[in-house]
Coordinates of C-alpha atoms in Angstrom, one line a residue:
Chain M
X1 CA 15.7 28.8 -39.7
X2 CA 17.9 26.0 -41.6
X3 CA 16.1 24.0 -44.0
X4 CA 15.6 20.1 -43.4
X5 CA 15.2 17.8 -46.6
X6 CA 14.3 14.4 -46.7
X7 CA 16.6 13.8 -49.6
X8 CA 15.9 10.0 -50.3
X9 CA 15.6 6.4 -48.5
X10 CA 15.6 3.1 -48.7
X11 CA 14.1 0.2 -47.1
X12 CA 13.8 -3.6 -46.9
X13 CA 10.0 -5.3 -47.6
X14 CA 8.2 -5.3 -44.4
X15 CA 7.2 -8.7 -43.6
X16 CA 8.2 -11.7 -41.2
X17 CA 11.9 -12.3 -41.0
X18 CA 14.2 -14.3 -38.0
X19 CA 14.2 -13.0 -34.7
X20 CA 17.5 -11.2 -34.0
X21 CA 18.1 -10.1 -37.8
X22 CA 17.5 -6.5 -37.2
X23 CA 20.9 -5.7 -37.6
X24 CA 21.4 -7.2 -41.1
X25 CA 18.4 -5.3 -42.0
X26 CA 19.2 -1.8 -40.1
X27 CA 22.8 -2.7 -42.8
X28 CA 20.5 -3.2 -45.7
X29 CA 18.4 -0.2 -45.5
X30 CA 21.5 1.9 -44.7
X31 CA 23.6 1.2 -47.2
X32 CA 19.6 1.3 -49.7
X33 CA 19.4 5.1 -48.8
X34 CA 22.9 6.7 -48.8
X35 CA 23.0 5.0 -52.3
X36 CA 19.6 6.4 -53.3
X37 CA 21.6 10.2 -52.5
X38 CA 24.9 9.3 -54.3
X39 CA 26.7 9.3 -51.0
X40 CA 28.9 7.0 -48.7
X41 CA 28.7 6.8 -44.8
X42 CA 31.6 8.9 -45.2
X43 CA 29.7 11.4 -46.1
X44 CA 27.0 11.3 -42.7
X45 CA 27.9 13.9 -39.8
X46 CA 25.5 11.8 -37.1
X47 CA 22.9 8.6 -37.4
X48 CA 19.8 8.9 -35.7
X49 CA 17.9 5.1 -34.9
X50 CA 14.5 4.6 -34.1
X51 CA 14.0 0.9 -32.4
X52 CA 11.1 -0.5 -30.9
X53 CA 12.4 -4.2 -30.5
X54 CA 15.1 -4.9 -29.3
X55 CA 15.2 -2.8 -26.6
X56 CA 19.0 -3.2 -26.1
X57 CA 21.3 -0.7 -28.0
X58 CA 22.1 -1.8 -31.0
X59 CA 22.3 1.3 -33.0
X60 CA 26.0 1.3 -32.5
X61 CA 26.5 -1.9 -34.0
X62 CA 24.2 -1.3 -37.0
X63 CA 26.0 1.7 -37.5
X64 CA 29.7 -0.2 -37.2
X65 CA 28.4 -2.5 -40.3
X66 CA 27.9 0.7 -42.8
X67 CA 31.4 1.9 -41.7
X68 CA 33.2 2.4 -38.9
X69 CA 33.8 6.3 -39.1
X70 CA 33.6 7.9 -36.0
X71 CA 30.0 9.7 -36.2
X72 CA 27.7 10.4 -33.3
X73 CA 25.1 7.6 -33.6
X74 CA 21.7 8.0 -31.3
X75 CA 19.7 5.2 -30.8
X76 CA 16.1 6.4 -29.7
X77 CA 13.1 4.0 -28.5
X78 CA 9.8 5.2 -28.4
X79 CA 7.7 2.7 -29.2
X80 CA 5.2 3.0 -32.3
X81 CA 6.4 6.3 -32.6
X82 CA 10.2 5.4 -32.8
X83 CA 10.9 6.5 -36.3
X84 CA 9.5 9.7 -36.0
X85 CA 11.4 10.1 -32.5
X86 CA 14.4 9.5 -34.4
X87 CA 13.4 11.9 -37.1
X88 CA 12.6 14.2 -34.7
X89 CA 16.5 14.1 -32.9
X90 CA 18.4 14.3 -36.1
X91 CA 16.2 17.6 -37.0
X92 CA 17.3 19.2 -34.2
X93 CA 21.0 18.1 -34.5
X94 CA 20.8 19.6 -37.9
X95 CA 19.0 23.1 -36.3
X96 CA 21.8 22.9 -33.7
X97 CA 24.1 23.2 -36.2
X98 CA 26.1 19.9 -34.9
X99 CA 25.2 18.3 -38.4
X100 CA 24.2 18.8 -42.2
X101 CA 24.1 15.2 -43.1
X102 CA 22.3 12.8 -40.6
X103 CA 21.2 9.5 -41.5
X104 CA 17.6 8.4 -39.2
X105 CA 18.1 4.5 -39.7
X106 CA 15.0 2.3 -38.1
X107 CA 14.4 -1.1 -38.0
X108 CA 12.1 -3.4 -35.8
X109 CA 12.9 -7.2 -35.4
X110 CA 12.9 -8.8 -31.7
X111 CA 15.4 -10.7 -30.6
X112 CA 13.3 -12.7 -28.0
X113 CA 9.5 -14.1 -28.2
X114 CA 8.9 -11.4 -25.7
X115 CA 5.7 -9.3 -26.2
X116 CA 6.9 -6.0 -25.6
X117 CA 3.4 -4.5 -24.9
X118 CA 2.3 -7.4 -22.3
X119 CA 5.4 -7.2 -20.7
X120 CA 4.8 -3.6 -20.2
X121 CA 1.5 -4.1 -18.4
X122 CA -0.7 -2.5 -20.9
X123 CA -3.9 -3.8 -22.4
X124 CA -3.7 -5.9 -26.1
X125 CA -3.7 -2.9 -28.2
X126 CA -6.5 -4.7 -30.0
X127 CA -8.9 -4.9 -27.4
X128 CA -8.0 -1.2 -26.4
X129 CA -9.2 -0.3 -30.3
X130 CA -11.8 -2.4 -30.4
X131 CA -13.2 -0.6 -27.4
X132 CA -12.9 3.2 -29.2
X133 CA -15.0 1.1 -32.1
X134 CA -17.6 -0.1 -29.4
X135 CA -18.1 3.5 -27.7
X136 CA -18.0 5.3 -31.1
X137 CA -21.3 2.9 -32.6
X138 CA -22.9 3.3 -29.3
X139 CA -22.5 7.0 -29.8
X140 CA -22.0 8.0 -33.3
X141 CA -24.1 4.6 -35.1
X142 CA -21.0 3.9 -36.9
X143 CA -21.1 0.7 -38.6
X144 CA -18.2 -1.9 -38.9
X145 CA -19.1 -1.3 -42.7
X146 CA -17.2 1.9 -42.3
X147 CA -14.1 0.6 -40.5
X148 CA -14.1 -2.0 -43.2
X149 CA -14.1 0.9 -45.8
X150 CA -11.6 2.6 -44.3
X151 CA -9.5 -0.9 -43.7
X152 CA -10.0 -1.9 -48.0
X153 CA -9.1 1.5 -48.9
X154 CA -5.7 0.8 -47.3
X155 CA -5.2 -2.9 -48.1
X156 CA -5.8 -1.7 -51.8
X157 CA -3.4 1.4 -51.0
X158 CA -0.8 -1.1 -50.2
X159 CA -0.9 -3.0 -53.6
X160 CA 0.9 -0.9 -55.6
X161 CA 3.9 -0.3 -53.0
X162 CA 6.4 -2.9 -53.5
X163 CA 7.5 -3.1 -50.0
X164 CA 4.2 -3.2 -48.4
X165 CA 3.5 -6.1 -46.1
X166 CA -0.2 -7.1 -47.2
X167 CA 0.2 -6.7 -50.9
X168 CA -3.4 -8.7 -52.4
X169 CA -3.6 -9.7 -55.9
X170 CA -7.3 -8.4 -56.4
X171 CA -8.9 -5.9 -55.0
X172 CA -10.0 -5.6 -51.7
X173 CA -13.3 -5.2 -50.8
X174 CA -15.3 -4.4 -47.6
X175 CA -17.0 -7.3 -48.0
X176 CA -14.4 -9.2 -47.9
X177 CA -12.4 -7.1 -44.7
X178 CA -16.2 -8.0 -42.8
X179 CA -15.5 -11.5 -43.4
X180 CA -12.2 -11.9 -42.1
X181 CA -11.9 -13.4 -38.7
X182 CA -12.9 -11.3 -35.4
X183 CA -10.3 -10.3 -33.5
X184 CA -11.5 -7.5 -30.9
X185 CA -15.2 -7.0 -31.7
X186 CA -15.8 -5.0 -34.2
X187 CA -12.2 -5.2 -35.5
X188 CA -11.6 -8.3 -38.0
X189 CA -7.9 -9.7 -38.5
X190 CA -8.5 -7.1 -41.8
X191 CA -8.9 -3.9 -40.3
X192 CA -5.9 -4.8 -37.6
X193 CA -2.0 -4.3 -38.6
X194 CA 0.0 -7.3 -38.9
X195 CA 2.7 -8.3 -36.9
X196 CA 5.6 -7.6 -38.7
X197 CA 9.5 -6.8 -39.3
X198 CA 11.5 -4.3 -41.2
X199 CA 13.9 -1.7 -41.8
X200 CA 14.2 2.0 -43.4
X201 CA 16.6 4.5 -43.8
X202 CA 16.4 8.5 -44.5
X203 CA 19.0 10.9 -45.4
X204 CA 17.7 14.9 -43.8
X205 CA 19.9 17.0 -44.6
X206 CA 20.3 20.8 -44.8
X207 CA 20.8 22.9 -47.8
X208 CA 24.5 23.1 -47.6
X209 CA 24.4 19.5 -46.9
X210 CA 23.0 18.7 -50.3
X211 CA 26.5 19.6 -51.7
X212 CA 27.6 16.5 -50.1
X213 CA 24.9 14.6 -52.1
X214 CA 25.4 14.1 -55.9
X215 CA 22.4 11.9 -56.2
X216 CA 19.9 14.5 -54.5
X217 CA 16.9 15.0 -56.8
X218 CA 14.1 17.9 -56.9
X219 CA 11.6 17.8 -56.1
X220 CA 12.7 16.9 -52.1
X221 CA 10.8 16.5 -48.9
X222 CA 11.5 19.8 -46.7
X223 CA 10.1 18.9 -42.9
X224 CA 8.7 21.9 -41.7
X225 CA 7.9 20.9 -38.2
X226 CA 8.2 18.5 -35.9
X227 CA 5.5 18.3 -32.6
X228 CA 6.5 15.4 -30.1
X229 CA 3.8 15.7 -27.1
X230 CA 2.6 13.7 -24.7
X231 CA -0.9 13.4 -22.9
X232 CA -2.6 15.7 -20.4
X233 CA -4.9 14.9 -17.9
X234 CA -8.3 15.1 -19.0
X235 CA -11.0 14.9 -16.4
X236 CA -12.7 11.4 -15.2
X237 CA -12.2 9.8 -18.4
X238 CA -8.8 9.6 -18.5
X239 CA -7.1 6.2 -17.8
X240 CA -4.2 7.2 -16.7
X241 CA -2.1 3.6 -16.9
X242 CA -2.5 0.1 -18.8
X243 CA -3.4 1.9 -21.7
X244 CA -1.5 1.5 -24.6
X245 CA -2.6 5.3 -25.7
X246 CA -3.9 7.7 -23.9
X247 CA -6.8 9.9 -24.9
X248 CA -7.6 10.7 -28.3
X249 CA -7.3 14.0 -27.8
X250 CA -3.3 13.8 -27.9
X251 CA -3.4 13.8 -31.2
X252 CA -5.7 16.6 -32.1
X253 CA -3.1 19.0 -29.5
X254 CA -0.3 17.6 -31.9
X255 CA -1.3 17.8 -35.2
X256 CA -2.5 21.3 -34.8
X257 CA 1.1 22.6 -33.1
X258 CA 2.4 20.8 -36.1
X259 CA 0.3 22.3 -38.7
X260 CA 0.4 26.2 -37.3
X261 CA 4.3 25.9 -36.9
X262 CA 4.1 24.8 -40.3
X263 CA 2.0 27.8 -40.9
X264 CA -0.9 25.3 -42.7
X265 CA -4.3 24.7 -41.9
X266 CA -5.9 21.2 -42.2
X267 CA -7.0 21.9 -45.6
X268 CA -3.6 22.8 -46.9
X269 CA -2.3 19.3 -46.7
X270 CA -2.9 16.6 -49.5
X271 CA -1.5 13.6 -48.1
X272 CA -1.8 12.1 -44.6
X273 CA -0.2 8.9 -43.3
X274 CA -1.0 8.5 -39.4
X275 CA -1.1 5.6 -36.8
X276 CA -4.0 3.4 -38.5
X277 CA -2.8 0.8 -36.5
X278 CA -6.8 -0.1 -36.4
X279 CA -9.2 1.1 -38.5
X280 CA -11.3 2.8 -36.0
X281 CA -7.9 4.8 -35.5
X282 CA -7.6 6.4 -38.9
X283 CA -11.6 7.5 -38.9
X284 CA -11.2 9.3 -35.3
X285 CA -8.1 11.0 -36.4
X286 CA -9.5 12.4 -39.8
X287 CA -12.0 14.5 -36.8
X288 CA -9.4 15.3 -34.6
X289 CA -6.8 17.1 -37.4
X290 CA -10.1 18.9 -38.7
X291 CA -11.2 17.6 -41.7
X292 CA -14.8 16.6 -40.7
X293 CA -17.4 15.9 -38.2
X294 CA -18.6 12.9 -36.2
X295 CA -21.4 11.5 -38.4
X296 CA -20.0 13.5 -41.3
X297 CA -16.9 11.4 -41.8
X298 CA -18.9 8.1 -42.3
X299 CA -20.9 9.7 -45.1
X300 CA -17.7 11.0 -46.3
X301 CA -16.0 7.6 -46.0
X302 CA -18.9 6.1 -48.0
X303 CA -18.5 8.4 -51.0
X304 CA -14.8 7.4 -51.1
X305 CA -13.5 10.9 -49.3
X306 CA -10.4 10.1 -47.9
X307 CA -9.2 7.4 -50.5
X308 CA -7.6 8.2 -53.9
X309 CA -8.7 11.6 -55.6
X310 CA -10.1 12.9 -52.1
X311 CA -8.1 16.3 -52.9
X312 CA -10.6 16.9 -56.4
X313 CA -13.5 15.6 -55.3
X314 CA -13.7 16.9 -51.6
X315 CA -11.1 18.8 -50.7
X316 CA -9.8 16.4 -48.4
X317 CA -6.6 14.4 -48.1
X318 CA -5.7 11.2 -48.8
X319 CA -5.2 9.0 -45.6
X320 CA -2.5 6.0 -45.7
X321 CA -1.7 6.3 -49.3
X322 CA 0.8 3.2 -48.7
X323 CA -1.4 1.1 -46.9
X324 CA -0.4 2.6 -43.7
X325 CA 0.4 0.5 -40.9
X326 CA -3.2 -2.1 -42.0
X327 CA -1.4 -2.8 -45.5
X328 CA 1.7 -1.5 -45.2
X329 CA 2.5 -2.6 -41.8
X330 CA 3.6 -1.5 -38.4
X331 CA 7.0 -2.7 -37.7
X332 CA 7.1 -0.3 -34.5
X333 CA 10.1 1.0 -35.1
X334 CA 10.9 2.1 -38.8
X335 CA 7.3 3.0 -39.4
X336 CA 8.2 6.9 -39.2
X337 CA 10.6 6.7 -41.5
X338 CA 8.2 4.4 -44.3
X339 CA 5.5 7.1 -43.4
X340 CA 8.8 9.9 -44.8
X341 CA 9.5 7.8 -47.5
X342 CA 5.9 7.7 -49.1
X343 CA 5.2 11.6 -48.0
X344 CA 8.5 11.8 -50.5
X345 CA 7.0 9.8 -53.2
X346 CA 3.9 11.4 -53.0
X347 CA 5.5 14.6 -53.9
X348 CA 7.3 13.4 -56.8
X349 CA 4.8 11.1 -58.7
X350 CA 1.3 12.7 -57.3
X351 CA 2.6 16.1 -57.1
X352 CA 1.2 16.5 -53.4
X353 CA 2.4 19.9 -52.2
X354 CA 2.0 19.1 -48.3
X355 CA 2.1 16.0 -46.3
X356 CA 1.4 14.9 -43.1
X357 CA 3.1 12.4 -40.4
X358 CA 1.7 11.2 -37.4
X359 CA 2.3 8.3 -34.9
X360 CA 1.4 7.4 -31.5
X361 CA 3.8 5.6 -28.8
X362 CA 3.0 3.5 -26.2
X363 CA 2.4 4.7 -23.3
X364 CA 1.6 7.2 -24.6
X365 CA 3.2 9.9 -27.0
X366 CA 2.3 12.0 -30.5
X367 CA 4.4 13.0 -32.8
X368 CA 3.7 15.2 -36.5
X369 CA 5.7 16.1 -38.7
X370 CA 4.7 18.8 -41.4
X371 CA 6.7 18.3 -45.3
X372 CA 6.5 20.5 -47.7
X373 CA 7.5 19.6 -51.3
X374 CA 10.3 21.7 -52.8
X375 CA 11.1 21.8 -56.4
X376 CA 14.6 23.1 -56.2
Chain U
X1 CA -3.5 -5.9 -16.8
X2 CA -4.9 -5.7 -13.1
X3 CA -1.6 -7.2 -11.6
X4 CA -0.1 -5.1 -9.1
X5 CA -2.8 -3.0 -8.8
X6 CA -4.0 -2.6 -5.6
X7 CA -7.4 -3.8 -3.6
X8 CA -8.5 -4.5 -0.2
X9 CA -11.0 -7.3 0.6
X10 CA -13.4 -7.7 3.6
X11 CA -15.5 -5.6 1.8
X12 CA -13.7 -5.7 -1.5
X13 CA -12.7 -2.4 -2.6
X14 CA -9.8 -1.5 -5.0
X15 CA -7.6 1.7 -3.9
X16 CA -7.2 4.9 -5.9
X17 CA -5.8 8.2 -4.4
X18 CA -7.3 12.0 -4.7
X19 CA -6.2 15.1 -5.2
X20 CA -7.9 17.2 -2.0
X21 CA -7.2 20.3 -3.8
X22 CA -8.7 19.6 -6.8
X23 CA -10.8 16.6 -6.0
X24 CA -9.5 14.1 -8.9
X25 CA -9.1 10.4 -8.2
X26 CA -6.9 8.8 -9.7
X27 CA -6.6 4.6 -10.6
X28 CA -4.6 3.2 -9.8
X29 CA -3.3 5.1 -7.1
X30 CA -0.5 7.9 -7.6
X31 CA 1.7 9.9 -5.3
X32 CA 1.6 13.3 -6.7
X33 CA -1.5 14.8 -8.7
X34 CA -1.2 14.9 -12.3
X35 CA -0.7 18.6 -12.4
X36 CA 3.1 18.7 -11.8
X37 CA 2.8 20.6 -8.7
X38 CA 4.3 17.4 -6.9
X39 CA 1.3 17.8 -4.8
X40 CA 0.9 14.5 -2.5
X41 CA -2.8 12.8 -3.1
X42 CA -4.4 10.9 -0.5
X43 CA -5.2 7.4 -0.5
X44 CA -8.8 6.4 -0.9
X45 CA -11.3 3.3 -1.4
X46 CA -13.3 3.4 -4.6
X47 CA -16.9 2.7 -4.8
X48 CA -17.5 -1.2 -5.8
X49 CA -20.1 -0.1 -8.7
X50 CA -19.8 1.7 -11.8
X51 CA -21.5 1.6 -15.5
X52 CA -19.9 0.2 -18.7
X53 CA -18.1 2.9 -20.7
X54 CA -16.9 0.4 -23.4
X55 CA -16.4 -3.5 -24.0
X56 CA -15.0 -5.6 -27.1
X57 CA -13.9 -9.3 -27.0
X58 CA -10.4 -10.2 -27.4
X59 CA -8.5 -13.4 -27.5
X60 CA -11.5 -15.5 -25.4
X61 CA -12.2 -12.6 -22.8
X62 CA -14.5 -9.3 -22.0
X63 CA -12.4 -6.2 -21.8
X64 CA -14.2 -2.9 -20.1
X65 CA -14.0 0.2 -19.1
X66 CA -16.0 1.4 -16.7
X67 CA -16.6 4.4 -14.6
X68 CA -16.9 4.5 -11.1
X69 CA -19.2 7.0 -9.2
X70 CA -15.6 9.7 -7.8
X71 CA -15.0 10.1 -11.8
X72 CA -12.3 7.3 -12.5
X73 CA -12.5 5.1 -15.4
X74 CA -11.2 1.2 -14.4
X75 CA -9.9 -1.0 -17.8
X76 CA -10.1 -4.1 -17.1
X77 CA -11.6 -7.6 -18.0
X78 CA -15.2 -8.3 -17.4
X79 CA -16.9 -11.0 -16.6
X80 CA -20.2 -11.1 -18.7
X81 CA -21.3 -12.9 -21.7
X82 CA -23.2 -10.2 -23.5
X83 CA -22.0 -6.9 -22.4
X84 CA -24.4 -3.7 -22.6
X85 CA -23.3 0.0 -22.5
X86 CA -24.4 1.4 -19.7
X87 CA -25.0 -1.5 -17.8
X88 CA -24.1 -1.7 -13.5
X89 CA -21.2 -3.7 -13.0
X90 CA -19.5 -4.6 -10.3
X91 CA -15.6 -5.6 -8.5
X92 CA -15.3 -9.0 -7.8
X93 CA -12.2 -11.1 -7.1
X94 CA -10.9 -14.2 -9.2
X95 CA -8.4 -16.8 -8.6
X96 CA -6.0 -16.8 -11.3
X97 CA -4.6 -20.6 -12.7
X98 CA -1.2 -19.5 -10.8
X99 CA -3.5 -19.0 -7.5
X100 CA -3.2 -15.4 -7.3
X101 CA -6.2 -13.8 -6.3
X102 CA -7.0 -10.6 -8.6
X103 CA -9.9 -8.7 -9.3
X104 CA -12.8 -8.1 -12.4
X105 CA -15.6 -6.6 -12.8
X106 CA -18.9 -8.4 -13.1
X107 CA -22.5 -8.0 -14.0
X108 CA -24.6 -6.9 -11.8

């Protein structure tokens, strides 16, 4: 089977910027990327995009302002999970053969006050969370010292990533994530994403289309897999609509087609960046990929498992090593491609072997993507 | 998050629809079972009880999930000031500001 690198990227700073700017920063992140690779858009046989907001297609456009060339351009919305979606297309337009170059462009900035998610019908995503924190003290006796753990091991994640959206100037500590306003009992304003813009760019391509990209650089990303699933029914449990997500349990189906394509187990991996959206989030997904036990994660999570040097100490991964979508932040649409950009890093100044991607879309969808770091 | 989904009043009861081969109901109501066989469900009237599944506080109001006795989970908001796992709650209707009537549950 071709080979898929993530060869480099670029990005603007996720943050607030004016509504209807997506377009200048879809251009900016573009243009960041092919430059990162040594190549033009001349040099791109298709461009995937992955847009949550606007809805409207505006890929085309986007794509007019890096050149106006003649390539196949794909605009895909899937919500949270739109980057990945995108990722997801232009891998298979590469397997297919239709392309060796593809830039997956994302971006995220409304062009309208319009809530997306309300208008949609489904509950606030925060009160949907804070509920999965509610049930999981009731049945667990998790503590919201634990979310907050998991929440200031990502804000402090996010510190050392320049395009990160919370970036503190101190470290973070739980204390402090306990004492920032409520927002969905137990969730506080700290352990939720922000609500913020940006844009990020990807160049896959296959081996032969490295040749077309002077400023590649070992090590690269190579994707392995890609899993894009949606829910199942589940029994009397399941509610079916006005969720923003469906069961948990998408994500465990997911990540496991992802990881035994890939021909990895759980342990295999080193780095993990998923859809911590709310902290609750990360902590339930850390069971459902395999790498603990209800119970056992929050004595894990206490002894710092999960956080930075995870891999020596407990032969676990690190989780949301930029921040993830709490520090980073969750500009629905590019977030896929940030998650490929730090999987990337990772490999080249951690020397992580195997990463991890995964992302939930309203409504609800999973999608993980399996790397593998390859030195030449 | 409850508008559009359907009820009937006089006694209140909100609609689902079940699968008679399988025996799963379904809120709010659906056509076809869930199983892709495009099998037709039938339309029935949920029971007006259930028990908190889950609760949090968001913006000024109770959200809840709660399960009803035919094995149907209902999201919705609640009407309660200190919400308990477990607890009976029960459908009630509400006038909205825009004078639509809707439906919560409450404590019972």
């Amino acid at each position: 089977m071709s080979e898929i690198f993530v060869v480099g990227g670029g990005c603007v700073p996720v943050g607030k910027y004016p509504l209807g700017s997506g377009r200048e920063l879809a251009r900016r992140a573009g243009e960041a990327a092919l430059r990162d690779v040594g190549a033009t858009f001349r040099d791109v046989d298709a461009m995937y995009a992955g847009v949550a907001m606007p809805t409207s297609p505006q890929a085309v456009l986007a794509a007019k302002d890096l050149g106006l060339t003649g390539l196949t351009v794909i605009q895909v919305i899937n919500a949270s999970a739109s980057g990945l979606a995108a990722v997801h297309e232009a891998m298979n337009a590469i397997l297919a053969g239709r392309a060796e170059v593809v830039l997956v462009s994302s971006w995220d900035v409304p062009t309208t006050k319009e809530d997306p998610i309300k208008s949609m019908g489904f509950l606030p995503p925060p009160a949907l969370f804070g509920m999965w924190a509610q049930r999981r003290m009731h049945e667990v006796g998790t503590k919201p010292e634990h979310f907050a753990m998991v929440a200031a091991k990502n804000w402090n994640n996010a510190r050392a990533i320049p395009h990160a959206a919370r970036r503190a100037d101190h470290v973070v500590t739980p204390e402090e994530v306990l004492a920032a306003p409520m927002v969905a009992a137990p969730m506080t304003a700290m352990m939720c994403t922000p609500w913020v813009y940006g844009a990020a760019a990807i160049v896959l391509a296959s081996r032969e289309g490295l040749k077309r990209l002077p400023g590649a650089r070992w090590p690269l990303s190579r994707i392995d897999t890609s899993e894009a699933r949606s829910e199942i029914y589940s029994g009397p449990d399941h509610v079916i609509e006005s969720q923003v997500v469906g069961p948990p349990e998408i994500s465990q189906r997911t990540v496991a087609a992802a990881l035994d394509g890939a021909g990895y187990g759980p342990k295999d991996v080193d780095v993990v960046q998923v859809h911590d959206a709310f902290a609750i989030e990360e902590l339930v997904y850390a069971e459902l990929f395999g790498y603990s036990q209800p119970g056992e994660t929050e004595r894990l999570i206490e002894q710092g498992a999960f956080g930075p040097g995870s891999k020596e100490r407990f032969g676990l991964p690190e989780f949301s090593t930029d921040g993830g979508l709490i520090g980073r932040g969750h500009p629905g649409g590019p977030t896929g491609v940030f998650q490929h950009i730090e999987t990337l890093r990772r490999f080249r100044e951690h020397g992580d072997r195997v990463g991890l991607c995964q992302l939930l879309g309203a409504g609800s969808t999973c999608i993980a993507q399996v790397a593998t770091r390859v030195d030449r | 998050m409850t508008d559009g989904k359907p009820f009937r009043k006089d006694p209140l009861r909100l609609i689902g629809s079940r699968d008679a081969q399988t025996g799963q109901v379904y809120f709010p109501p659906r056509p076809l079972a869930v199983d892709g066989s495009l099998r037709a469900t039938e339309e029935i009237e949920l029971s007006p009880q259930g028990t908190l599944y889950s609760w949090t506080r968001f913006a000024g109001a109770f959200y809840g999930q709660i399960d009803l006795p035919e094995g149907v989970r209902i999201q919705c908001i609640i009407e309660d000031e200190a919400p308990e796992i477990g607890a009976a709650y029960k459908v009630v209707t509400v006038t909205e500001p825009s004078g639509d009537e809707t439906w919560r549950f409450a404590r019972v």
